[in-house]
Tab-separated table of C-alpha atoms in Angstrom:
chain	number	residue	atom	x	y	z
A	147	UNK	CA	0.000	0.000	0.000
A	148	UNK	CA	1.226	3.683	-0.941
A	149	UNK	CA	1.316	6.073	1.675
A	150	UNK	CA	1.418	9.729	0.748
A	151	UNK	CA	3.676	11.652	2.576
A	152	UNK	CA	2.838	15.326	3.827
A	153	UNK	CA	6.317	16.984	3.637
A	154	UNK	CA	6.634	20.031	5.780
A	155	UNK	CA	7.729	23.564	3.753
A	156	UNK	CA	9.004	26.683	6.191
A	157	UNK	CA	9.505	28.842	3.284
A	158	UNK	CA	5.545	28.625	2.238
A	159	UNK	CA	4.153	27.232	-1.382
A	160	UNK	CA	5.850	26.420	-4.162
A	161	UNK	CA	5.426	29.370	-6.745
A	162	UNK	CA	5.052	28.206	-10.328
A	163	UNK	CA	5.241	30.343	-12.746
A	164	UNK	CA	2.208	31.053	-15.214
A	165	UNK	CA	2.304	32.328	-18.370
A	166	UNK	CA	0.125	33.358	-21.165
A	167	UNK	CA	-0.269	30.529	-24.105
A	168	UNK	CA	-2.059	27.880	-23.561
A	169	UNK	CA	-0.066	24.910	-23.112
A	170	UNK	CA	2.106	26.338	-20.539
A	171	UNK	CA	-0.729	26.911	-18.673
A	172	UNK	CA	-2.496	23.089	-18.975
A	173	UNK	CA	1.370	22.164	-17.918
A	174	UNK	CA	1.568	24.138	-15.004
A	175	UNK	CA	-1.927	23.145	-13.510
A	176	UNK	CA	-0.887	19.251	-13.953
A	177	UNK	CA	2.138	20.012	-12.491
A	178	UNK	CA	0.354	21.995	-9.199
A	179	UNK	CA	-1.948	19.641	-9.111
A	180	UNK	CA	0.664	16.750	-8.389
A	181	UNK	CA	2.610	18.675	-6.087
A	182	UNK	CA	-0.726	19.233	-4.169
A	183	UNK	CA	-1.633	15.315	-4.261
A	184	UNK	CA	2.014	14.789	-3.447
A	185	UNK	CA	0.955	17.499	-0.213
A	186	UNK	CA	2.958	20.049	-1.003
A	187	UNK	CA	1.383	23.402	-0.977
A	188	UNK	CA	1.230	25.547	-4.421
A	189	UNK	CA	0.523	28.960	-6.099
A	190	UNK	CA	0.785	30.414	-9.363
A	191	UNK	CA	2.944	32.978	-10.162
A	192	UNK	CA	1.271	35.607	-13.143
A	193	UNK	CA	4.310	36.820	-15.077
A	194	UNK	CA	4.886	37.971	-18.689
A	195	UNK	CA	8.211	35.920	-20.517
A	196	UNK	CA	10.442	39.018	-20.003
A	197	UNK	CA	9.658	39.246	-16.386
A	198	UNK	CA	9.549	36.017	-15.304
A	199	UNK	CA	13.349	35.763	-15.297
A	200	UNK	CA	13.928	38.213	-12.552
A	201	UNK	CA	11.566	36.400	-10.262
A	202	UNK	CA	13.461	33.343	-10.962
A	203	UNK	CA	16.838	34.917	-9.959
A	204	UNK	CA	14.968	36.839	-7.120
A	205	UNK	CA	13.681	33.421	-5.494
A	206	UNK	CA	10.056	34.583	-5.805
A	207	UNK	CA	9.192	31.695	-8.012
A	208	UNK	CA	10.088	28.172	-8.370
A	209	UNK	CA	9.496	25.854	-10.915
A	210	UNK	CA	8.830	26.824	-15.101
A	211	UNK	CA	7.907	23.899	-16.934
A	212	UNK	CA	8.078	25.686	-20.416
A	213	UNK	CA	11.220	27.147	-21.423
A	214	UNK	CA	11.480	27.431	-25.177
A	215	UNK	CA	14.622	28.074	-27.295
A	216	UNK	CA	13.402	29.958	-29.915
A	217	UNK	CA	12.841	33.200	-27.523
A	218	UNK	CA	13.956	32.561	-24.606
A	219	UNK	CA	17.311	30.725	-24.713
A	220	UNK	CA	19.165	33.527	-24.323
A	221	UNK	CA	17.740	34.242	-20.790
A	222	UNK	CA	18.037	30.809	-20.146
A	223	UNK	CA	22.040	30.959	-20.409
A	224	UNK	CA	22.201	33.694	-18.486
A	225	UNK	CA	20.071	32.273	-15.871
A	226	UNK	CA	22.133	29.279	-16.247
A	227	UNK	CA	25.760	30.878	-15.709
A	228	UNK	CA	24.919	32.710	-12.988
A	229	UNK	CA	23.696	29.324	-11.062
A	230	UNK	CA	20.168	30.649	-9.797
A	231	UNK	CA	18.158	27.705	-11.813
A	232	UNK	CA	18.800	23.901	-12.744
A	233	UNK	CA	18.000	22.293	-16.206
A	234	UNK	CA	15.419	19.435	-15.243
A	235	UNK	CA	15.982	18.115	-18.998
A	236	UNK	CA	13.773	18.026	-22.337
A	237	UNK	CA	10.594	16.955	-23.192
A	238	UNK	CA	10.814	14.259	-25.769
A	239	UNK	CA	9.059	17.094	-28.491
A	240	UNK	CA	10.281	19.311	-30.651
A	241	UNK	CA	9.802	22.916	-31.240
A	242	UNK	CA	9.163	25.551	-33.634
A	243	UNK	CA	8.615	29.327	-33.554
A	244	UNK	CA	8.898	31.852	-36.213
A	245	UNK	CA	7.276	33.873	-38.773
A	246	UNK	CA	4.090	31.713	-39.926
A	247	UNK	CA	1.518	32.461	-42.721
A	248	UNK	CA	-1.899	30.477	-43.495
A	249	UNK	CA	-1.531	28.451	-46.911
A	250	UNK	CA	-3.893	30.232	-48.635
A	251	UNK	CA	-1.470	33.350	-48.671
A	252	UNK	CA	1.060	31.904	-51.176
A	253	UNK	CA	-1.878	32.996	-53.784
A	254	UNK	CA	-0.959	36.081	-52.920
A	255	UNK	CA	3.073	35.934	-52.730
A	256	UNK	CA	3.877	33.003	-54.611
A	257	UNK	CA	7.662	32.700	-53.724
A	258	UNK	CA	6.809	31.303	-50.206
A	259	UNK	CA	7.869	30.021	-48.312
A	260	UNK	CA	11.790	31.350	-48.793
A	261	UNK	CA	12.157	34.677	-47.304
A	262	UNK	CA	13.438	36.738	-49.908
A	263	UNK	CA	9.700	36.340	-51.733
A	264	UNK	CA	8.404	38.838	-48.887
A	265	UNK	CA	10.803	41.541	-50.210
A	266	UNK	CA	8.693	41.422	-53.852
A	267	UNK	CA	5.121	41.365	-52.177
A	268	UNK	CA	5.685	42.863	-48.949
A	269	UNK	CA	2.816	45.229	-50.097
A	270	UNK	CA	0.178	42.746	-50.024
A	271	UNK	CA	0.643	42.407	-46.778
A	272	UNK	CA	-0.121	46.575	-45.817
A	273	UNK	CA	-2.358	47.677	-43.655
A	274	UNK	CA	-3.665	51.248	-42.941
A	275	UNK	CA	-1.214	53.567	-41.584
A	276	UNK	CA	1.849	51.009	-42.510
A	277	UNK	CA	2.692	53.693	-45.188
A	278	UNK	CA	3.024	50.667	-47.973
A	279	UNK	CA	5.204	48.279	-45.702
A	280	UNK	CA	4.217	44.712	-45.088
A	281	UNK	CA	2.965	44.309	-41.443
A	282	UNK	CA	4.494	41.235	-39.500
A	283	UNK	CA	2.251	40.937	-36.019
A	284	UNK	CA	4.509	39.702	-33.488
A	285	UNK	CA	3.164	38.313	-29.820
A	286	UNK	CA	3.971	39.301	-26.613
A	287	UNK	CA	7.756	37.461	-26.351
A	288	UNK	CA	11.141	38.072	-26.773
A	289	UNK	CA	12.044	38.252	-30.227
A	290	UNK	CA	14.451	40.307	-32.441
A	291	UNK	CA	11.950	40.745	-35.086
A	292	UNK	CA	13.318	44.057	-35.787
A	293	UNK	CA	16.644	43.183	-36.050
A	294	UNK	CA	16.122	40.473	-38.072
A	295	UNK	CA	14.152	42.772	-40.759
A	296	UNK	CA	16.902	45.020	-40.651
A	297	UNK	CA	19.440	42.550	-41.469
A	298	UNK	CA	17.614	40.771	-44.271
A	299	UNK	CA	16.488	44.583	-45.881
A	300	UNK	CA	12.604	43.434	-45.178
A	301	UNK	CA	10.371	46.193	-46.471
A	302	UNK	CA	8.375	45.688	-42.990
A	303	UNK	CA	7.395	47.004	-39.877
A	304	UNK	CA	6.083	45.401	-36.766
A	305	UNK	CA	2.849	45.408	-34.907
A	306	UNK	CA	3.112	43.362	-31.240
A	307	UNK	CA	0.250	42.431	-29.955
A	308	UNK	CA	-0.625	41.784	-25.886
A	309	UNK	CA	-1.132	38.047	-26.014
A	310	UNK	CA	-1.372	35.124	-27.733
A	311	UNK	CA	-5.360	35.422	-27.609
A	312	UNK	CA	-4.652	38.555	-29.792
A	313	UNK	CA	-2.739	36.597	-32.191
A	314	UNK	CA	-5.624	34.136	-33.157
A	315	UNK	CA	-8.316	36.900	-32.811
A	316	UNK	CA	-6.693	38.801	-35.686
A	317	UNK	CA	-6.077	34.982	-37.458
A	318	UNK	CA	-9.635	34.619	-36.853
A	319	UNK	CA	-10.605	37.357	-39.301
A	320	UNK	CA	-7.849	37.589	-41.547
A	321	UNK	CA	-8.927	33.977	-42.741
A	322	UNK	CA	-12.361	34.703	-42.497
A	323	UNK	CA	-12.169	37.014	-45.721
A	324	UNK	CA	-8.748	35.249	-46.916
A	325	UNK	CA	-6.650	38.572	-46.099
A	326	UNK	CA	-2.804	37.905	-46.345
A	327	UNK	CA	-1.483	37.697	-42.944
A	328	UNK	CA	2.236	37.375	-41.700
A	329	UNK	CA	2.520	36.644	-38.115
A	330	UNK	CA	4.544	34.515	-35.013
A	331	UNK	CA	3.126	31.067	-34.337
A	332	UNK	CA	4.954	28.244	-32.791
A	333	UNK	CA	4.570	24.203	-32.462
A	334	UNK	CA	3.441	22.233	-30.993
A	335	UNK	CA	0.542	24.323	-30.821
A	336	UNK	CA	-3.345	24.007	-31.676
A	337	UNK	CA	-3.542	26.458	-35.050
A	338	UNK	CA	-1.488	24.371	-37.159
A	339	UNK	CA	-4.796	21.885	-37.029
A	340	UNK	CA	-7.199	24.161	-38.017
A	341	UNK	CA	-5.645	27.051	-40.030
A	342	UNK	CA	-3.220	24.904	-41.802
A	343	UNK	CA	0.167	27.269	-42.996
A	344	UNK	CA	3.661	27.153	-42.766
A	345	UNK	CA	6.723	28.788	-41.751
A	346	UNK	CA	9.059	31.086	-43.417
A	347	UNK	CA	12.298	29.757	-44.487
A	348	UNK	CA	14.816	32.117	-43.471
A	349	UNK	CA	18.522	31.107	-43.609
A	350	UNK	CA	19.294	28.282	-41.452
A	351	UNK	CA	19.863	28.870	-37.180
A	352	UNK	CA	23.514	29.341	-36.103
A	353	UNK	CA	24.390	30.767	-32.867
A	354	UNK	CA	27.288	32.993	-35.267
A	355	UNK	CA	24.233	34.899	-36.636
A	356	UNK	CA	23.596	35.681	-32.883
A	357	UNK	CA	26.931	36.684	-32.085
A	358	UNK	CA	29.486	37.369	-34.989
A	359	UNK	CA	28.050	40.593	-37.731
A	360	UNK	CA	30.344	39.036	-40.711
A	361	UNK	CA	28.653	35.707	-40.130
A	362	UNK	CA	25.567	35.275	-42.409
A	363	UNK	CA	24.164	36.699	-45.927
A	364	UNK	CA	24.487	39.987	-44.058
A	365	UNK	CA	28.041	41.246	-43.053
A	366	UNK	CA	27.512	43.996	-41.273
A	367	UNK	CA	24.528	42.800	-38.824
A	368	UNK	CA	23.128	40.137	-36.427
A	369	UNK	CA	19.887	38.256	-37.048
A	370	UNK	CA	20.525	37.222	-40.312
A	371	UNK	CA	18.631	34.018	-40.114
A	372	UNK	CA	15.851	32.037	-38.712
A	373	UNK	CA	14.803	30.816	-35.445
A	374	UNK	CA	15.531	26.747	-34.845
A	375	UNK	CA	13.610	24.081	-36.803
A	376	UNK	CA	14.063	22.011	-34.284
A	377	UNK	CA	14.120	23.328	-30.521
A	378	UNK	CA	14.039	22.261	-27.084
A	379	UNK	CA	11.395	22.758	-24.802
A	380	UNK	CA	12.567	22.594	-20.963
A	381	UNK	CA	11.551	22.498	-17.613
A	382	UNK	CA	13.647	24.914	-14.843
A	383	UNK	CA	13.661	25.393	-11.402
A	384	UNK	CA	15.451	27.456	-8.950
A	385	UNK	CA	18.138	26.130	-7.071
A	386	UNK	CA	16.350	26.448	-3.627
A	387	UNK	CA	13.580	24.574	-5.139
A	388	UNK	CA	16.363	21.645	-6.433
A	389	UNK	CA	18.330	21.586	-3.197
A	390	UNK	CA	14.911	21.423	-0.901
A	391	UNK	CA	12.826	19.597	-3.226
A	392	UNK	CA	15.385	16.734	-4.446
A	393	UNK	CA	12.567	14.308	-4.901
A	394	UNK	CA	10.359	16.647	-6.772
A	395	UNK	CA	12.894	17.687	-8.850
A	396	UNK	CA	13.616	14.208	-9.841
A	397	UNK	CA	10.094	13.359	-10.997
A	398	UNK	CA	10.057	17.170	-13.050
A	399	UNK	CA	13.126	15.200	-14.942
A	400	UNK	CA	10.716	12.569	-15.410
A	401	UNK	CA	7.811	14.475	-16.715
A	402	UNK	CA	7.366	14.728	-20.261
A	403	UNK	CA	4.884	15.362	-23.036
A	404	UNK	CA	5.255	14.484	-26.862
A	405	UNK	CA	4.160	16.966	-29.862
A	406	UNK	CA	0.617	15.429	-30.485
A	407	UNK	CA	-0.267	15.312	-26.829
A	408	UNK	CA	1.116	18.482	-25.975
A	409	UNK	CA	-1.266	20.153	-29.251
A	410	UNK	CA	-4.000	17.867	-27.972
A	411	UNK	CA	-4.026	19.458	-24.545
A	412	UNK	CA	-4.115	22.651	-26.247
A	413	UNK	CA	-6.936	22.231	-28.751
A	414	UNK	CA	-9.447	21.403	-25.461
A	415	UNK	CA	-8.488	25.007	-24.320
A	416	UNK	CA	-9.228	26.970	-27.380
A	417	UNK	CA	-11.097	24.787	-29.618
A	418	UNK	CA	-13.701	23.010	-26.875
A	419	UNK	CA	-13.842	25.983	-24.417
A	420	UNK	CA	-12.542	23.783	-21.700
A	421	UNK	CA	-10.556	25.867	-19.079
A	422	UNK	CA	-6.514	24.488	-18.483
A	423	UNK	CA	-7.191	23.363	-15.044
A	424	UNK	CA	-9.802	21.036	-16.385
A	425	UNK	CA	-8.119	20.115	-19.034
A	426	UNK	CA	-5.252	19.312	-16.590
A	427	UNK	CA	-7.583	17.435	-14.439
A	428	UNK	CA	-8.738	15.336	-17.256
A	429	UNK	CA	-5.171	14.227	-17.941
A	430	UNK	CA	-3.766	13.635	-14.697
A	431	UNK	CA	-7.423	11.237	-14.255
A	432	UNK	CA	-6.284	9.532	-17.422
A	433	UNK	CA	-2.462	9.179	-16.566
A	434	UNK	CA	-2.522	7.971	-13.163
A	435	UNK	CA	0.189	5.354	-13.321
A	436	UNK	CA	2.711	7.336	-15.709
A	437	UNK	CA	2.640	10.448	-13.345
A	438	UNK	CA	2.799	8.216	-10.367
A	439	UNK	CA	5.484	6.510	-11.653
A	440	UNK	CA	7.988	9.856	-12.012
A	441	UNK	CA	7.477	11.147	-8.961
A	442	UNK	CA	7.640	7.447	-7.355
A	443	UNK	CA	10.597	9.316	-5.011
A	444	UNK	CA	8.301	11.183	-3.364
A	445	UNK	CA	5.617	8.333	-2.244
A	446	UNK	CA	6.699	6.889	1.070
């Protein structure tokens, strides 16, 4: 027979941080919700991408379960060199996140997906007040959009939006009336499966076009490329959650989530109107003995 342990925490719940997609949201629920049947206490942690690093650093949160390379490895390094989190590993996925269009716009700029057909038809993707220059709509996260349409010689400017709810609202009715649309999107995510598209092809990812000007089809700047095809998706914690938590830690290395689950999750959330902590409930009912299993070094 199992027996559940009730450990005993001085320095109060264990602050996990929640962002503003979708799937990191489902993620973190499952993840409180184990820690809670595990008897731990938990809270979330509201933070944009940009800020959450500080409260990592700062000890006022604990545990991220989605740290993704295409905007926010950078942080991640830093985070890493200075010793305030520890890498709990992959998930067995991979990732994507760039500059996405839905199919249907290739009528429109026929050179697609390569990169250097958006210099010849940047116009059809104006909008009012753009003053004739193709409008990219970038979400909420660290990217160097700008820098990267400086270094390519895009005939664009960028509109950033508040969230990723923004993103799909202004999907929503671009496809509606088939409007050309240039935007960020990212797998494993639920769009691809309705609003089928694809990526832009920029020149290949290497950390030179991050770091060295003369590196790239552009001499003289950074950013003269694309994000990864094929990125990592992490989980972090801080080291005061590693060095208190050992056992929890060890099942977080454990946890993991393929592509089609992950989108799966996702599509219940903004396809069924299901909210992420039910969603999460549904798949921690469903996934009993897997769960159980990785965090088997926490049941007494």
């Amino acid at each position: 027979m199992l027996v559940w342990s009730l450990p005993l925490r001085a320095t109060g719940p264990i602050q996990i941080l929640y962002n503003d997609w979708t799937s990191q949201q489902v993620l973190s629920h499952i993840v409180a919700n184990i820690f809670t049947e595990l008897g731990y206490q938990t809270e979330f942690i509201e933070a944009k991408t940009d800020g959450q690093w500080f409260l990592l650093k700062a000890g006022m949160a604990d545990v991220q379960v989605e740290v993704w390379e295409g905007t926010m490895a950078d942080k991640y390094a830093q985070l890493m060199h200075s010793q305030v989190i520890v890498d709990l590993g992959d998930y067995s996925l991979k990732t994507r996140e760039d500059w996405w269009y839905p199919l249907y716009v290739k009528q429109h700029c026929p050179g697609l997906p390569h990169w250097q057909a958006l210099i010849q038809c940047a116009e059809v993707f104006a909008r009012p007040g753009s003053q004739g220059k193709g409008v990219y709509i970038a979400g909420p996260w660290e990217k160097p959009d700008r820098a990267r349409i400086r270094a390519l010689q895009l005939p664009f400017v960028v509109e950033q939006v508040e969230s990723g709810e923004a993103l799909w609202k202004k999907l929503a009715i671009a496809h509606k009336i088939k409007q050309p649309i240039l935007m960020f999107n990212w797998t494993p995510n639920w769009v691809g499966a309705v609003y089928p598209g694809e990526f832009v092809e920029f020149p290949d990812y290497d950390i030179r076009c991050e770091t060295e000007p003369e590196w790239g089809v552009n001499s003289k700047f950074l950013f003269d490329c694309g994000n990864p095809k094929s990125g990592w998706l992490k989980k972090v914690v801080s080291t005061e959650f590693f060095d208190q938590h050992p056992c929890l830690a060890k099942g977080l290395r454990q946890f993991d989530m393929n592509n089609t689950t992950l989108e799966q999750l996702a599509a219940m959330v903004n396809l069924e109107n299901f909210t992420p902590a039910l969603v999460a409930k549904h798949w921690l009912e469903n996934n009993q003995a897997k769960w159980r299993k990785w965090f088997v070094a926490c049941i007494n």
